[in-house]
Amino acid sequence: MRPLTPVRIPGDGMVVLMGASGSGKSTFAARHFGPTDVLSSDALRGLVAGDESDQSATEDAFELLRLALRMRLARGRLTVVDATNVQRWARRLLLDAARREGRPAIAVVLDLPLALCLERNELRLVHRLPAAAIRRQHRWLVESLPMLAAEGFARVELLRSPDEVERAAVALI
Ligand code: UTP
Ligand code: MG
């Protein structure tokens, strides 16, 4: 049997999940973290607008996300950000918050094949996106990978196949 993939995370840090829609960020978050440790842009859109896919609520949802993130990090609470985070400006806002609170930032990247993300998207009953949006997110993710360490992430944990995701074992350090 192949070994587990260790994903090392400081217990007072910020975990930034990254991946195209359908890469499995929310599934990963639900499997490895407690429900109150996860700040989800979709859930916050739902909180604000009653509909997780209401794009008009995006700005409010991210404002709430950053506010909650800052409050949690100030208390030293491990916090997981469940959003695509494939754009540099989005990561920049999160990294600024972590730096201000003096907490380490870890990227957990679900770098799965585009074809798999598209296939899962087609099978979804809710939150299905146009294929072009997923292609774009995937491209941004791939372009982002070489820059993550320089952006300020203390660690970058790459998960590059469904098998690696399946075998991921979160270890708090
Ligand atoms: P997620 O809903 O976890 O993806 O899984 P995501 O990255 O958070 O997507 P967005 O950004 O919010 O849109 C997407 C679909 O893929 C299935 C899930 O059941 C869901 O239907 N999935 C996820 C798998 O089949 N296997 C996995 O290992 C993970
Ligand atoms: Mg999700």
PDB file of N, CA, C and O and ligand atoms in Angstrom, residues 20-27 42 82 84 120 124 127, ligand 1:
ATOM      1  N   ALA A  20      -9.411  24.928  -9.346  1.00  0.00           N
ATOM      2  CA  ALA A  20     -10.553  25.263 -10.204  1.00  0.00           C
ATOM      3  C   ALA A  20     -11.824  24.678  -9.599  1.00  0.00           C
ATOM      4  O   ALA A  20     -11.769  23.759  -8.766  1.00  0.00           O
ATOM      5  N   SER A  21     -12.939  25.203 -10.023  1.00  0.00           N
ATOM      6  CA  SER A  21     -14.217  24.636  -9.602  1.00  0.00           C
ATOM      7  C   SER A  21     -14.260  23.160 -10.006  1.00  0.00           C
ATOM      8  O   SER A  21     -13.892  22.809 -11.128  1.00  0.00           O
ATOM      9  N   GLY A  22     -14.659  22.309  -9.073  1.00  0.00           N
ATOM     10  CA  GLY A  22     -14.701  20.880  -9.347  1.00  0.00           C
ATOM     11  C   GLY A  22     -13.441  20.148  -8.935  1.00  0.00           C
ATOM     12  O   GLY A  22     -13.378  18.923  -8.992  1.00  0.00           O
ATOM     13  N   SER A  23     -12.418  20.886  -8.484  1.00  0.00           N
ATOM     14  CA  SER A  23     -11.179  20.210  -8.083  1.00  0.00           C
ATOM     15  C   SER A  23     -11.344  19.516  -6.729  1.00  0.00           C
ATOM     16  O   SER A  23     -10.525  18.676  -6.367  1.00  0.00           O
ATOM     17  N   GLY A  24     -12.378  19.882  -5.975  1.00  0.00           N
ATOM     18  CA  GLY A  24     -12.649  19.175  -4.726  1.00  0.00           C
ATOM     19  C   GLY A  24     -12.261  19.935  -3.467  1.00  0.00           C
ATOM     20  O   GLY A  24     -12.057  19.329  -2.408  1.00  0.00           O
ATOM     21  N   LYS A  25     -12.219  21.252  -3.545  1.00  0.00           N
ATOM     22  CA  LYS A  25     -11.814  22.053  -2.368  1.00  0.00           C
ATOM     23  C   LYS A  25     -12.776  21.859  -1.195  1.00  0.00           C
ATOM     24  O   LYS A  25     -12.348  21.620  -0.066  1.00  0.00           O
ATOM     25  N   SER A  26     -14.074  21.983  -1.469  1.00  0.00           N
ATOM     26  CA  SER A  26     -15.050  21.894  -0.376  1.00  0.00           C
ATOM     27  C   SER A  26     -15.095  20.478   0.194  1.00  0.00           C
ATOM     28  O   SER A  26     -15.254  20.289   1.406  1.00  0.00           O
ATOM     29  N   THR A  27     -14.938  19.494  -0.678  1.00  0.00           N
ATOM     30  CA  THR A  27     -14.896  18.098  -0.228  1.00  0.00           C
ATOM     31  C   THR A  27     -13.686  17.885   0.685  1.00  0.00           C
ATOM     32  O   THR A  27     -13.781  17.259   1.752  1.00  0.00           O
ATOM     33  N   ASP A  42     -18.737  30.498  -1.107  1.00  0.00           N
ATOM     34  CA  ASP A  42     -20.094  30.093  -1.531  1.00  0.00           C
ATOM     35  C   ASP A  42     -21.071  30.184  -0.363  1.00  0.00           C
ATOM     36  O   ASP A  42     -22.173  30.711  -0.493  1.00  0.00           O
ATOM     37  N   ASP A  82     -11.955  28.521   1.770  1.00  0.00           N
ATOM     38  CA  ASP A  82     -12.462  27.686   0.679  1.00  0.00           C
ATOM     39  C   ASP A  82     -13.053  28.577  -0.412  1.00  0.00           C
ATOM     40  O   ASP A  82     -14.225  28.953  -0.368  1.00  0.00           O
ATOM     41  N   THR A  84     -11.796  29.655  -4.866  1.00  0.00           N
ATOM     42  CA  THR A  84     -10.881  29.145  -5.891  1.00  0.00           C
ATOM     43  C   THR A  84      -9.463  29.673  -5.676  1.00  0.00           C
ATOM     44  O   THR A  84      -8.491  28.941  -5.864  1.00  0.00           O
ATOM     45  N   ARG A 120     -16.403  16.425 -13.585  1.00  0.00           N
ATOM     46  CA  ARG A 120     -17.163  16.538 -12.333  1.00  0.00           C
ATOM     47  C   ARG A 120     -18.188  17.662 -12.431  1.00  0.00           C
ATOM     48  O   ARG A 120     -19.299  17.548 -11.924  1.00  0.00           O
ATOM     49  N   ARG A 124     -22.526  17.689 -11.853  1.00  0.00           N
ATOM     50  CA  ARG A 124     -23.094  18.397 -10.704  1.00  0.00           C
ATOM     51  C   ARG A 124     -24.532  18.835 -10.976  1.00  0.00           C
ATOM     52  O   ARG A 124     -24.853  19.277 -12.065  1.00  0.00           O
ATOM     53  N   HIS A 127     -24.497  24.372  -8.720  1.00  0.00           N
ATOM     54  CA  HIS A 127     -23.230  25.077  -8.856  1.00  0.00           C
ATOM     55  C   HIS A 127     -22.440  24.611 -10.067  1.00  0.00           C
ATOM     56  O   HIS A 127     -21.224  24.485 -10.027  1.00  0.00           O
TER      57      HIS A 127
HETATM   58  P1  UTP B   1     -16.277  20.126  -4.675  1.00  0.00           P
HETATM   59  O1  UTP B   1     -17.594  20.766  -4.484  1.00  0.00           O
HETATM   60  O2  UTP B   1     -15.561  19.648  -3.458  1.00  0.00           O
HETATM   61  O3  UTP B   1     -15.342  21.048  -5.572  1.00  0.00           O
HETATM   62  O4  UTP B   1     -16.420  18.893  -5.653  1.00  0.00           O
HETATM   63  P2  UTP B   1     -14.908  22.557  -5.335  1.00  0.00           P
HETATM   64  O5  UTP B   1     -13.479  22.646  -5.702  1.00  0.00           O
HETATM   65  O6  UTP B   1     -15.295  22.965  -3.954  1.00  0.00           O
HETATM   66  O7  UTP B   1     -15.766  23.334  -6.420  1.00  0.00           O
HETATM   67  P3  UTP B   1     -16.320  24.837  -6.353  1.00  0.00           P
HETATM   68  O8  UTP B   1     -15.142  25.749  -6.614  1.00  0.00           O
HETATM   69  O9  UTP B   1     -16.942  25.078  -5.018  1.00  0.00           O
HETATM   70  O10 UTP B   1     -17.306  24.908  -7.486  1.00  0.00           O
HETATM   71  C1  UTP B   1     -17.014  19.056  -6.950  1.00  0.00           C
HETATM   72  C2  UTP B   1     -17.740  17.784  -7.323  1.00  0.00           C
HETATM   73  O11 UTP B   1     -16.785  16.751  -7.457  1.00  0.00           O
HETATM   74  C3  UTP B   1     -17.137  15.659  -6.618  1.00  0.00           C
HETATM   75  C4  UTP B   1     -18.019  16.252  -5.533  1.00  0.00           C
HETATM   76  O12 UTP B   1     -18.918  15.297  -5.028  1.00  0.00           O
HETATM   77  C5  UTP B   1     -18.747  17.367  -6.270  1.00  0.00           C
HETATM   78  O13 UTP B   1     -19.906  16.872  -6.917  1.00  0.00           O
HETATM   79  N1  UTP B   1     -15.897  15.092  -6.062  1.00  0.00           N
HETATM   80  C6  UTP B   1     -15.100  15.856  -5.298  1.00  0.00           C
HETATM   81  C7  UTP B   1     -15.588  13.797  -6.343  1.00  0.00           C
HETATM   82  O14 UTP B   1     -16.327  13.106  -7.055  1.00  0.00           O
HETATM   83  N2  UTP B   1     -14.445  13.259  -5.796  1.00  0.00           N
HETATM   84  C8  UTP B   1     -13.624  13.997  -5.013  1.00  0.00           C
HETATM   85  O15 UTP B   1     -12.592  13.475  -4.540  1.00  0.00           O
HETATM   86  C9  UTP B   1     -13.951  15.321  -4.751  1.00  0.00           C
END
